[in-house]
PDB file of C-alpha atoms and ligand atoms in Angstrom:
ATOM      1  CA  MET A  18     -19.430 -25.967   5.312  1.00 26.00           C
ATOM      2  CA  LYS A  19     -16.255 -26.379   3.372  1.00 28.00           C
ATOM      3  CA  THR A  20     -13.748 -23.604   3.792  1.00 28.00           C
ATOM      4  CA  LYS A  21     -10.605 -23.636   1.746  1.00 28.00           C
ATOM      5  CA  LYS A  22      -7.398 -22.188   3.024  1.00 29.00           C
ATOM      6  CA  PHE A  23      -6.020 -18.986   1.696  1.00 34.00           C
ATOM      7  CA  THR A  24      -3.813 -20.033  -1.148  1.00 29.00           C
ATOM      8  CA  LEU A  25      -1.119 -17.444  -0.519  1.00 29.00           C
ATOM      9  CA  LEU A  26      -0.807 -17.250   3.178  1.00 30.00           C
ATOM     10  CA  ILE A  27       2.446 -15.493   2.723  1.00 34.00           C
ATOM     11  CA  ALA A  28       0.848 -12.379   1.552  1.00 38.00           C
ATOM     12  CA  VAL A  29       2.351 -10.073   3.931  1.00 36.00           C
ATOM     13  CA  PHE A  30       1.191  -6.924   2.329  1.00 38.00           C
ATOM     14  CA  ALA A  31      -1.191  -5.432  -0.077  1.00 38.00           C
ATOM     15  CA  ILE A  32      -3.463  -8.142  -1.285  1.00 42.00           C
ATOM     16  CA  VAL A  33      -3.759 -11.836  -0.535  1.00 43.00           C
ATOM     17  CA  PHE A  34      -5.267 -14.517  -2.678  1.00 42.00           C
ATOM     18  CA  ALA A  35      -7.798 -16.653  -1.098  1.00 34.00           C
ATOM     19  CA  THR A  36     -10.622 -18.947  -1.906  1.00 31.00           C
ATOM     20  CA  PHE A  37     -13.914 -18.789  -0.110  1.00 30.00           C
ATOM     21  CA  THR A  38     -17.158 -20.555   0.324  1.00 28.00           C
ATOM     22  CA  ALA A  39     -20.122 -19.180  -1.554  1.00 30.00           C
ATOM     23  CA  CYS A  40     -21.792 -17.718   1.497  1.00 30.00           C
ATOM     24  CA  GLN A  41     -18.746 -15.652   2.378  1.00 33.00           C
ATOM     25  CA  THR A  42     -18.509 -14.342  -1.154  1.00 35.00           C
ATOM     26  CA  ASP A  43     -22.162 -13.351  -1.132  1.00 37.00           C
ATOM     27  CA  GLN A  44     -21.721 -11.399   2.051  1.00 40.00           C
ATOM     28  CA  THR A  45     -18.779  -9.457   0.763  1.00 43.00           C
ATOM     29  CA  ASP A  46     -20.487  -8.719  -2.561  1.00 44.00           C
ATOM     30  CA  GLU A  47     -23.309  -7.090  -0.651  1.00 43.00           C
ATOM     31  CA  LEU A  48     -20.803  -5.114   1.331  1.00 45.00           C
ATOM     32  CA  LEU A  49     -19.144  -3.834  -1.795  1.00 45.00           C
ATOM     33  CA  GLN A  50     -22.434  -2.761  -3.286  1.00 42.00           C
ATOM     34  CA  GLU A  51     -23.091  -0.573  -0.290  1.00 46.00           C
ATOM     35  CA  GLU A  52     -19.884   1.261  -1.033  1.00 56.00           C
ATOM     36  CA  GLY A  53     -20.187   3.704  -3.902  1.00 75.00           C
ATOM     37  CA  LYS A  54     -19.414   2.783  -7.465  1.00 89.00           C
ATOM     38  CA  VAL A  55     -16.541   4.664  -9.031  1.00 93.00           C
ATOM     39  CA  SER A  56     -17.414   6.780 -12.056  1.00 94.00           C
ATOM     40  CA  PRO A  57     -16.010   5.807 -15.480  1.00 93.00           C
ATOM     41  CA  GLU A  58     -14.080   9.103 -15.619  1.00 93.00           C
ATOM     42  CA  ILE A  59     -12.227   8.342 -12.408  1.00 93.00           C
ATOM     43  CA  LEU A  60     -11.644   4.725 -13.392  1.00 93.00           C
ATOM     44  CA  ALA A  61     -10.108   5.954 -16.646  1.00 91.00           C
ATOM     45  CA  LYS A  62      -7.693   8.196 -14.750  1.00 90.00           C
ATOM     46  CA  LEU A  63      -6.645   5.351 -12.464  1.00 90.00           C
ATOM     47  CA  ASP A  64      -6.292   2.999 -15.440  1.00 85.00           C
ATOM     48  CA  ALA A  65      -4.056   5.549 -17.141  1.00 83.00           C
ATOM     49  CA  ALA A  66      -1.873   5.618 -14.033  1.00 83.00           C
ATOM     50  CA  TYR A  67      -1.577   1.825 -14.168  1.00 81.00           C
ATOM     51  CA  PHE A  68      -3.749   0.826 -11.273  1.00 86.00           C
ATOM     52  CA  ASP A  69      -5.774  -2.365 -11.317  1.00 85.00           C
ATOM     53  CA  THR A  70      -9.277  -0.930 -11.005  1.00 89.00           C
ATOM     54  CA  SER A  71     -11.128  -4.248 -10.994  1.00 87.00           C
ATOM     55  CA  ARG A  72     -11.881  -3.921  -7.280  1.00 87.00           C
ATOM     56  CA  ALA A  73     -11.831  -0.116  -6.922  1.00 92.00           C
ATOM     57  CA  PHE A  74     -14.540   1.380  -4.750  1.00 93.00           C
ATOM     58  CA  ILE A  75     -15.499   4.682  -3.148  1.00 94.00           C
ATOM     59  CA  THR A  76     -14.894   4.795   0.573  1.00 94.00           C
ATOM     60  CA  ASN A  77     -13.988   6.990   3.514  1.00 93.00           C
ATOM     61  CA  PHE A  78     -10.433   6.573   4.701  1.00 95.00           C
ATOM     62  CA  MET A  79      -8.520   8.565   7.306  1.00 94.00           C
ATOM     63  CA  GLY A  80     -11.296  11.131   7.413  1.00 93.00           C
ATOM     64  CA  GLU A  81     -11.674  11.775   3.690  1.00 95.00           C
ATOM     65  CA  GLU A  82     -13.793  10.451   0.849  1.00 95.00           C
ATOM     66  CA  GLY A  83     -12.072   9.001  -2.159  1.00 96.00           C
ATOM     67  CA  VAL A  84     -11.295   5.808  -3.993  1.00 96.00           C
ATOM     68  CA  ALA A  85      -9.631   2.613  -2.771  1.00 94.00           C
ATOM     69  CA  VAL A  86      -7.676   0.893  -5.533  1.00 93.00           C
ATOM     70  CA  GLU A  87      -5.195  -1.960  -5.001  1.00 90.00           C
ATOM     71  CA  ASP A  88      -3.746  -1.167  -1.555  1.00 93.00           C
ATOM     72  CA  MET A  89      -3.944   2.585  -2.112  1.00 93.00           C
ATOM     73  CA  PHE A  90      -6.449   5.287  -1.267  1.00 96.00           C
ATOM     74  CA  PHE A  91      -6.676   8.538  -3.203  1.00 96.00           C
ATOM     75  CA  THR A  92      -8.855  11.576  -2.694  1.00 96.00           C
ATOM     76  CA  TYR A  93     -10.369  12.959  -5.910  1.00 95.00           C
ATOM     77  CA  GLU A  94      -7.810  15.736  -5.829  1.00 93.00           C
ATOM     78  CA  GLN A  95      -4.968  13.226  -5.580  1.00 92.00           C
ATOM     79  CA  ILE A  96      -6.397  11.310  -8.530  1.00 92.00           C
ATOM     80  CA  ASP A  97      -6.298  14.484 -10.617  1.00 88.00           C
ATOM     81  CA  GLU A  98      -2.654  14.930  -9.644  1.00 83.00           C
ATOM     82  CA  LEU A  99      -1.881  11.398 -10.821  1.00 81.00           C
ATOM     83  CA  GLN A 100      -3.255  12.400 -14.180  1.00 63.00           C
ATOM     84  CA  SER A 101      -1.016  15.443 -14.435  1.00 54.00           C
ATOM     85  CA  ILE A 102       2.162  13.441 -13.938  1.00 51.00           C
ATOM     86  CA  ASP A 103       4.847  13.210 -16.627  1.00 49.00           C
ATOM     87  CA  PRO A 104       3.810  10.460 -19.040  1.00 45.00           C
ATOM     88  CA  ALA A 105       7.352   9.773 -20.263  1.00 45.00           C
ATOM     89  CA  ALA A 106       7.711   7.330 -17.483  1.00 41.00           C
ATOM     90  CA  LYS A 107       8.730   3.756 -16.829  1.00 39.00           C
ATOM     91  CA  HIS A 108       9.076   1.763 -13.634  1.00 40.00           C
ATOM     92  CA  TYR A 109       8.931   2.185  -9.925  1.00 71.00           C
ATOM     93  CA  ARG A 110       8.770   5.613  -8.343  1.00 83.00           C
ATOM     94  CA  THR A 111       6.285   8.454  -8.323  1.00 84.00           C
ATOM     95  CA  THR A 112       7.074  11.944  -9.600  1.00 83.00           C
ATOM     96  CA  ASN A 113       6.820  13.521  -6.164  1.00 89.00           C
ATOM     97  CA  LEU A 114       9.233  12.405  -3.496  1.00 93.00           C
ATOM     98  CA  VAL A 115       9.857  13.480   0.074  1.00 97.00           C
ATOM     99  CA  SER A 116      12.053  16.588  -0.017  1.00 97.00           C
ATOM    100  CA  GLY A 117      14.046  18.605   2.486  1.00 97.00           C
ATOM    101  CA  LEU A 118      16.680  15.918   3.017  1.00 97.00           C
ATOM    102  CA  PRO A 119      18.107  14.872   5.362  1.00 98.00           C
ATOM    103  CA  ARG A 120      14.803  14.592   7.110  1.00 98.00           C
ATOM    104  CA  VAL A 121      13.390  12.856  10.148  1.00 98.00           C
ATOM    105  CA  ILE A 122       9.855  11.618   9.561  1.00 98.00           C
ATOM    106  CA  THR A 123       7.669  11.166  12.608  1.00 98.00           C
ATOM    107  CA  ILE A 124       5.328   8.173  12.678  1.00 98.00           C
ATOM    108  CA  SER A 125       2.661   6.977  15.096  1.00 98.00           C
ATOM    109  CA  VAL A 126       0.431   3.927  15.411  1.00 98.00           C
ATOM    110  CA  ASP A 127      -3.189   3.654  16.526  1.00 98.00           C
ATOM    111  CA  PRO A 128      -3.386   1.790  19.880  1.00 98.00           C
ATOM    112  CA  ASP A 129      -6.329  -0.134  18.368  1.00 97.00           C
ATOM    113  CA  LEU A 130      -3.701  -2.197  16.550  1.00 98.00           C
ATOM    114  CA  GLY A 131      -2.511  -3.442  19.932  1.00 98.00           C
ATOM    115  CA  THR A 132       0.854  -4.675  21.075  1.00 98.00           C
ATOM    116  CA  LEU A 133       1.297  -6.396  17.735  1.00 98.00           C
ATOM    117  CA  GLY A 134       0.877  -3.115  15.876  1.00 98.00           C
ATOM    118  CA  SER A 135       3.158  -1.290  18.258  1.00 98.00           C
ATOM    119  CA  ASN A 136       5.924  -3.897  18.085  1.00 98.00           C
ATOM    120  CA  ALA A 137       5.602  -4.162  14.328  1.00 98.00           C
ATOM    121  CA  LEU A 138       5.987  -0.415  13.890  1.00 98.00           C
ATOM    122  CA  ASP A 139       9.168  -0.458  15.980  1.00 98.00           C
ATOM    123  CA  ALA A 140      10.494  -3.273  13.788  1.00 98.00           C
ATOM    124  CA  THR A 141       9.575  -1.362  10.624  1.00 98.00           C
ATOM    125  CA  ILE A 142      11.324   1.773  11.848  1.00 98.00           C
ATOM    126  CA  ASN A 143      14.440  -0.328  12.466  1.00 98.00           C
ATOM    127  CA  MET A 144      14.227  -1.807   8.956  1.00 98.00           C
ATOM    128  CA  TYR A 145      14.336   1.675   7.436  1.00 98.00           C
ATOM    129  CA  ASN A 146      16.764   3.278   9.856  1.00 98.00           C
ATOM    130  CA  ASN A 147      19.231   0.403   9.392  1.00 98.00           C
ATOM    131  CA  LEU A 148      19.543   1.451   5.748  1.00 98.00           C
ATOM    132  CA  ASN A 149      21.108   4.773   6.824  1.00 98.00           C
ATOM    133  CA  LEU A 150      19.149   6.785   4.283  1.00 98.00           C
ATOM    134  CA  ARG A 151      18.757  10.553   4.261  1.00 98.00           C
ATOM    135  CA  ILE A 152      15.272   9.992   5.593  1.00 98.00           C
ATOM    136  CA  SER A 153      14.888   8.346   8.955  1.00 98.00           C
ATOM    137  CA  PHE A 154      11.875   7.549  11.091  1.00 98.00           C
ATOM    138  CA  THR A 155      11.129   8.275  14.707  1.00 98.00           C
ATOM    139  CA  ARG A 156       8.097   7.256  16.666  1.00 98.00           C
ATOM    140  CA  VAL A 157       5.733   9.747  18.337  1.00 97.00           C
ATOM    141  CA  ASN A 158       2.448   9.406  20.219  1.00 97.00           C
ATOM    142  CA  PHE A 159      -0.703   8.682  18.234  1.00 97.00           C
ATOM    143  CA  GLY A 160      -3.541  11.178  18.035  1.00 93.00           C
ATOM    144  CA  GLN A 161      -1.533  14.389  18.437  1.00 92.00           C
ATOM    145  CA  ARG A 162      -2.770  17.395  16.541  1.00 91.00           C
ATOM    146  CA  GLY A 163      -1.188  20.575  15.304  1.00 91.00           C
ATOM    147  CA  PRO A 164       2.601  20.744  15.125  1.00 89.00           C
ATOM    148  CA  ASN A 165       2.971  17.508  17.104  1.00 92.00           C
ATOM    149  CA  LYS A 166       0.935  15.467  14.622  1.00 95.00           C
ATOM    150  CA  ALA A 167       2.911  12.582  13.159  1.00 98.00           C
ATOM    151  CA  ASP A 168       3.990  12.955   9.535  1.00 98.00           C
ATOM    152  CA  ILE A 169       2.765   9.399   8.937  1.00 98.00           C
ATOM    153  CA  GLU A 170      -0.085   7.974  11.014  1.00 98.00           C
ATOM    154  CA  VAL A 171      -0.745   4.238  11.063  1.00 98.00           C
ATOM    155  CA  THR A 172      -4.474   3.697  11.570  1.00 98.00           C
ATOM    156  CA  GLU A 173      -6.734   0.659  11.897  1.00 98.00           C
ATOM    157  CA  PHE A 174      -9.517  -0.260   9.505  1.00 96.00           C
ATOM    158  CA  TYR A 175     -11.743  -3.307   9.184  1.00 96.00           C
ATOM    159  CA  GLU A 176     -12.623  -4.669   5.788  1.00 94.00           C
ATOM    160  CA  LEU A 177     -13.824  -8.139   4.839  1.00 93.00           C
ATOM    161  CA  GLU A 178     -12.208 -10.211   2.126  1.00 89.00           C
ATOM    162  CA  SER A 179     -13.883 -10.022  -1.259  1.00 84.00           C
ATOM    163  CA  GLY A 180     -13.578 -11.957  -4.496  1.00 81.00           C
ATOM    164  CA  GLY A 181     -10.721 -14.034  -3.140  1.00 81.00           C
ATOM    165  CA  PHE A 182      -8.657 -11.113  -1.925  1.00 84.00           C
ATOM    166  CA  ILE A 183      -8.101  -9.366   1.332  1.00 90.00           C
ATOM    167  CA  THR A 184      -6.402  -5.989   1.490  1.00 92.00           C
ATOM    168  CA  LEU A 185      -3.917  -6.036   4.343  1.00 94.00           C
ATOM    169  CA  GLY A 186      -2.854  -2.403   4.302  1.00 95.00           C
ATOM    170  CA  ARG A 187      -3.884   0.757   2.510  1.00 96.00           C
ATOM    171  CA  ALA A 188      -1.705   3.803   1.927  1.00 96.00           C
ATOM    172  CA  ALA A 189      -3.237   7.280   1.740  1.00 96.00           C
ATOM    173  CA  GLY A 190      -1.535   8.150  -1.523  1.00 94.00           C
ATOM    174  CA  PHE A 191       2.019   9.064  -2.462  1.00 94.00           C
ATOM    175  CA  PRO A 192       4.185  12.050  -1.455  1.00 94.00           C
ATOM    176  CA  THR A 193       2.560  15.437  -1.928  1.00 93.00           C
ATOM    177  CA  ARG A 194       3.623  18.137  -4.384  1.00 91.00           C
ATOM    178  CA  LYS A 195       5.054  20.011  -1.406  1.00 94.00           C
ATOM    179  CA  GLY A 196       7.427  17.107  -0.773  1.00 96.00           C
ATOM    180  CA  ASP A 197       5.813  15.637   2.306  1.00 97.00           C
ATOM    181  CA  PRO A 198       5.142  11.916   2.696  1.00 98.00           C
ATOM    182  CA  ALA A 199       1.552  10.713   2.335  1.00 97.00           C
ATOM    183  CA  LYS A 200      -0.190  11.313   5.639  1.00 97.00           C
ATOM    184  CA  GLY A 201      -0.375   7.676   6.596  1.00 98.00           C
ATOM    185  CA  PHE A 202      -1.667   4.205   5.988  1.00 98.00           C
ATOM    186  CA  GLY A 203      -4.150   1.800   7.495  1.00 97.00           C
ATOM    187  CA  ILE A 204      -3.800  -1.819   8.566  1.00 97.00           C
ATOM    188  CA  ASN A 205      -6.800  -4.115   8.119  1.00 96.00           C
ATOM    189  CA  SER A 206      -7.504  -5.697  11.510  1.00 96.00           C
ATOM    190  CA  ARG A 207      -9.712  -8.289   9.780  1.00 95.00           C
ATOM    191  CA  TRP A 208      -6.371  -9.857   8.789  1.00 95.00           C
ATOM    192  CA  PHE A 209      -5.617 -10.562  12.458  1.00 96.00           C
ATOM    193  CA  GLU A 210      -8.800 -12.633  12.792  1.00 95.00           C
ATOM    194  CA  ILE A 211      -8.128 -15.142  10.015  1.00 93.00           C
ATOM    195  CA  SER A 212      -6.058 -17.760  11.762  1.00 92.00           C
ATOM    196  CA  SER A 213      -4.535 -19.215   8.577  1.00 90.00           C
ATOM    197  CA  ILE A 214      -2.896 -15.904   7.641  1.00 91.00           C
ATOM    198  CA  ALA A 215      -2.842 -13.869  10.873  1.00 94.00           C
ATOM    199  CA  PRO A 216       0.491 -12.014  10.964  1.00 95.00           C
ATOM    200  CA  ASN A 217       3.325 -12.206  13.435  1.00 96.00           C
ATOM    201  CA  VAL A 218       5.418  -9.117  14.217  1.00 97.00           C
ATOM    202  CA  SER A 219       7.805  -9.588  11.265  1.00 97.00           C
ATOM    203  CA  GLU A 220       4.998 -10.125   8.795  1.00 96.00           C
ATOM    204  CA  LEU A 221       3.089  -7.077   9.972  1.00 97.00           C
ATOM    205  CA  ALA A 222       6.337  -5.089   9.932  1.00 97.00           C
ATOM    206  CA  GLY A 223       6.846  -6.178   6.313  1.00 96.00           C
ATOM    207  CA  THR A 224       3.418  -4.855   5.395  1.00 96.00           C
ATOM    208  CA  MET A 225       4.097  -1.603   7.210  1.00 97.00           C
ATOM    209  CA  ALA A 226       7.421  -1.266   5.375  1.00 97.00           C
ATOM    210  CA  HIS A 227       5.579  -1.810   2.083  1.00 96.00           C
ATOM    211  CA  GLU A 228       2.959   0.833   2.879  1.00 97.00           C
ATOM    212  CA  ILE A 229       5.620   3.297   4.054  1.00 98.00           C
ATOM    213  CA  GLY A 230       7.270   2.619   0.698  1.00 96.00           C
ATOM    214  CA  HIS A 231       4.168   4.015  -1.002  1.00 95.00           C
ATOM    215  CA  CYS A 232       3.996   6.983   1.395  1.00 97.00           C
ATOM    216  CA  ILE A 233       7.529   7.972   0.377  1.00 97.00           C
ATOM    217  CA  GLY A 234       7.053   7.372  -3.341  1.00 93.00           C
ATOM    218  CA  LEU A 235       7.588   3.752  -4.279  1.00 92.00           C
ATOM    219  CA  ARG A 236       5.162   2.070  -6.639  1.00 89.00           C
ATOM    220  CA  HIS A 237       4.647  -1.665  -7.023  1.00 88.00           C
ATOM    221  CA  THR A 238       7.584  -3.334  -8.726  1.00 84.00           C
ATOM    222  CA  ASP A 239       5.110  -5.401 -10.755  1.00 80.00           C
ATOM    223  CA  TYR A 240       2.723  -2.521 -11.425  1.00 77.00           C
ATOM    224  CA  GLN A 241       2.598  -3.330 -15.117  1.00 71.00           C
ATOM    225  CA  THR A 242       1.561  -6.939 -14.759  1.00 72.00           C
ATOM    226  CA  ARG A 243       0.379  -7.524 -11.207  1.00 73.00           C
ATOM    227  CA  GLN A 244       2.102 -10.867 -11.668  1.00 73.00           C
ATOM    228  CA  SER A 245       2.505 -11.394  -7.953  1.00 78.00           C
ATOM    229  CA  CYS A 246      -1.289 -11.461  -7.596  1.00 78.00           C
ATOM    230  CA  GLY A 247      -1.608 -14.144 -10.252  1.00 73.00           C
ATOM    231  CA  GLN A 248      -2.770 -11.691 -12.867  1.00 66.00           C
ATOM    232  CA  ASN A 249      -1.203 -10.892 -16.175  1.00 62.00           C
ATOM    233  CA  ILE A 250      -2.230  -7.481 -17.350  1.00 56.00           C
ATOM    234  CA  ASN A 251      -0.904  -6.223 -20.665  1.00 48.00           C
ATOM    235  CA  GLU A 252       1.651  -3.499 -20.403  1.00 42.00           C
ATOM    236  CA  GLY A 253      -0.198  -1.141 -22.739  1.00 40.00           C
ATOM    237  CA  SER A 254       1.332   2.198 -23.676  1.00 36.00           C
ATOM    238  CA  ALA A 255       3.206   4.732 -21.556  1.00 37.00           C
ATOM    239  CA  GLY A 256       3.037   4.479 -17.798  1.00 44.00           C
ATOM    240  CA  VAL A 257       2.041   7.508 -15.781  1.00 44.00           C
ATOM    241  CA  GLY A 258       3.854   8.543 -12.669  1.00 64.00           C
ATOM    242  CA  ALA A 259       6.041   5.494 -12.469  1.00 73.00           C
ATOM    243  CA  ILE A 260       9.621   6.432 -13.156  1.00 79.00           C
ATOM    244  CA  TYR A 261      12.363   3.851 -13.498  1.00 81.00           C
ATOM    245  CA  ILE A 262      14.925   3.864 -10.707  1.00 85.00           C
ATOM    246  CA  PRO A 263      18.432   3.246 -12.067  1.00 84.00           C
ATOM    247  CA  GLY A 264      20.113   0.062 -10.908  1.00 83.00           C
ATOM    248  CA  THR A 265      16.921  -1.870 -10.292  1.00 85.00           C
ATOM    249  CA  PRO A 266      15.454  -4.584 -12.548  1.00 83.00           C
ATOM    250  CA  THR A 267      12.948  -3.524 -15.170  1.00 77.00           C
ATOM    251  CA  GLY A 268      11.319  -6.925 -15.152  1.00 73.00           C
ATOM    252  CA  SER A 269       9.553  -8.816 -12.422  1.00 72.00           C
ATOM    253  CA  ASP A 270      11.325  -8.991  -9.084  1.00 84.00           C
ATOM    254  CA  SER A 271       9.595 -11.685  -7.097  1.00 86.00           C
ATOM    255  CA  THR A 272      11.419 -11.038  -3.828  1.00 91.00           C
ATOM    256  CA  SER A 273      10.865  -7.268  -3.747  1.00 92.00           C
ATOM    257  CA  ILE A 274       8.954  -5.983  -0.759  1.00 94.00           C
ATOM    258  CA  MET A 275       7.110  -3.698  -3.197  1.00 91.00           C
ATOM    259  CA  GLN A 276       5.382  -6.483  -5.153  1.00 89.00           C
ATOM    260  CA  SER A 277       1.579  -6.063  -5.329  1.00 86.00           C
ATOM    261  CA  CYS A 278       1.034  -9.336  -3.475  1.00 85.00           C
ATOM    262  CA  GLY A 279       3.316 -11.201  -0.997  1.00 76.00           C
ATOM    263  CA  PRO A 280       5.416 -12.894   0.102  1.00 80.00           C
ATOM    264  CA  ALA A 281       8.436 -10.679   0.879  1.00 89.00           C
ATOM    265  CA  ILE A 282       8.711  -9.186   4.348  1.00 94.00           C
ATOM    266  CA  ASN A 283      12.241  -7.837   4.122  1.00 95.00           C
ATOM    267  CA  PHE A 284      13.942  -5.453   1.708  1.00 95.00           C
ATOM    268  CA  ASN A 285      15.826  -7.303  -1.006  1.00 94.00           C
ATOM    269  CA  ASN A 286      18.960  -5.799  -2.575  1.00 93.00           C
ATOM    270  CA  ASN A 287      16.940  -4.091  -5.300  1.00 92.00           C
ATOM    271  CA  ASP A 288      14.632  -2.497  -2.748  1.00 94.00           C
ATOM    272  CA  LYS A 289      17.710  -1.228  -0.925  1.00 95.00           C
ATOM    273  CA  THR A 290      19.166   0.119  -4.160  1.00 93.00           C
ATOM    274  CA  ALA A 291      15.907   1.882  -4.983  1.00 93.00           C
ATOM    275  CA  LEU A 292      15.724   3.497  -1.559  1.00 95.00           C
ATOM    276  CA  GLU A 293      19.393   4.490  -1.666  1.00 95.00           C
ATOM    277  CA  VAL A 294      18.959   6.102  -5.079  1.00 93.00           C
ATOM    278  CA  LEU A 295      15.937   8.081  -3.936  1.00 94.00           C
ATOM    279  CA  TYR A 296      17.058   8.884  -0.409  1.00 96.00           C
TER     280      TYR A 296
HETATM  281 ZN1   ZN B 303       1.195  -1.745  -2.270  1.00 77.74          ZN
END
C-alpha cells in the first residue's frame, strides 16, 4: 500500500493538507456520511459569514449539537448570531469581543491530552501573557463546575482525516454577546498518532494560541481566500462579522498565526498589533 506523506506537515493549526490512499479516503467518506448533512439554509448563513462550507457537517461538540465548519464549531443559535452581525465589515475580528477589561481568563486542559497537552497549554499561556495585554490567562483545574469552571476549556476529540485534510483544533465559536470568550476549544488527538505530522510542544502551543485567538474574537487572516489551504475563493461582496483591525495588512499575511492553514506557530508582528489593538 502506497501512502504519501502529508504535504504540509507544518500545519500547526486548523487544517492540514494531506494526500491519502484510496482506502483511507473511503473510510473517512463513510464516517462523514454518518454525521448529519447541513441544511441549505444553514450553509447559506455560514457562506454569508465567509466560512468555507465545503466540509461542514453536523456534529456534537463540547456537549452541544451544531455545525463544524473550518476549525470552528457553532450551535444553531450561534449561527443565527453570525447572521445578525453588521455587514459593513472587512477583515479580521468578530463584532463581539471579550469585555470587562482588564480581565483574567481562566483556562483548563483535559488530562486526556496528556503531558503534551498540559505543557503546550502552559506555553500558550506564556505566549499570550508575554504580550502584556489587558486580558491575561491563568490555568485552573479541568472539570470544575459552577463558579470554578474555567472560562475556556481545552478538550480532546478524535476525528479522522478526510478529503486530504485533518482538523487539528476546533473552537466553540467566538466571544458571546455578553462579552465572554467562547467556552473553549478541542484538540484532535488523531493528530498525535500520525507520525509525519505529530506535534511537539511548540507546535501544539501554536495551535492552542490560534484557537484561543478565535475564542477571543480573531478570524482567519485569509478568511476571504483561504489561500493558506491552497484554495482561492473569490472575495464576493460584503463580509459579515469580520471587521478590519487598524494597523494590520488587508492582504494575505502568510506568517500570521491566524491563517486558516499552517505553518506559523508564533505570533508575528501583525498578530501582536491586532491583539494590542483589541486588548
Ligand atoms: Zn482557525
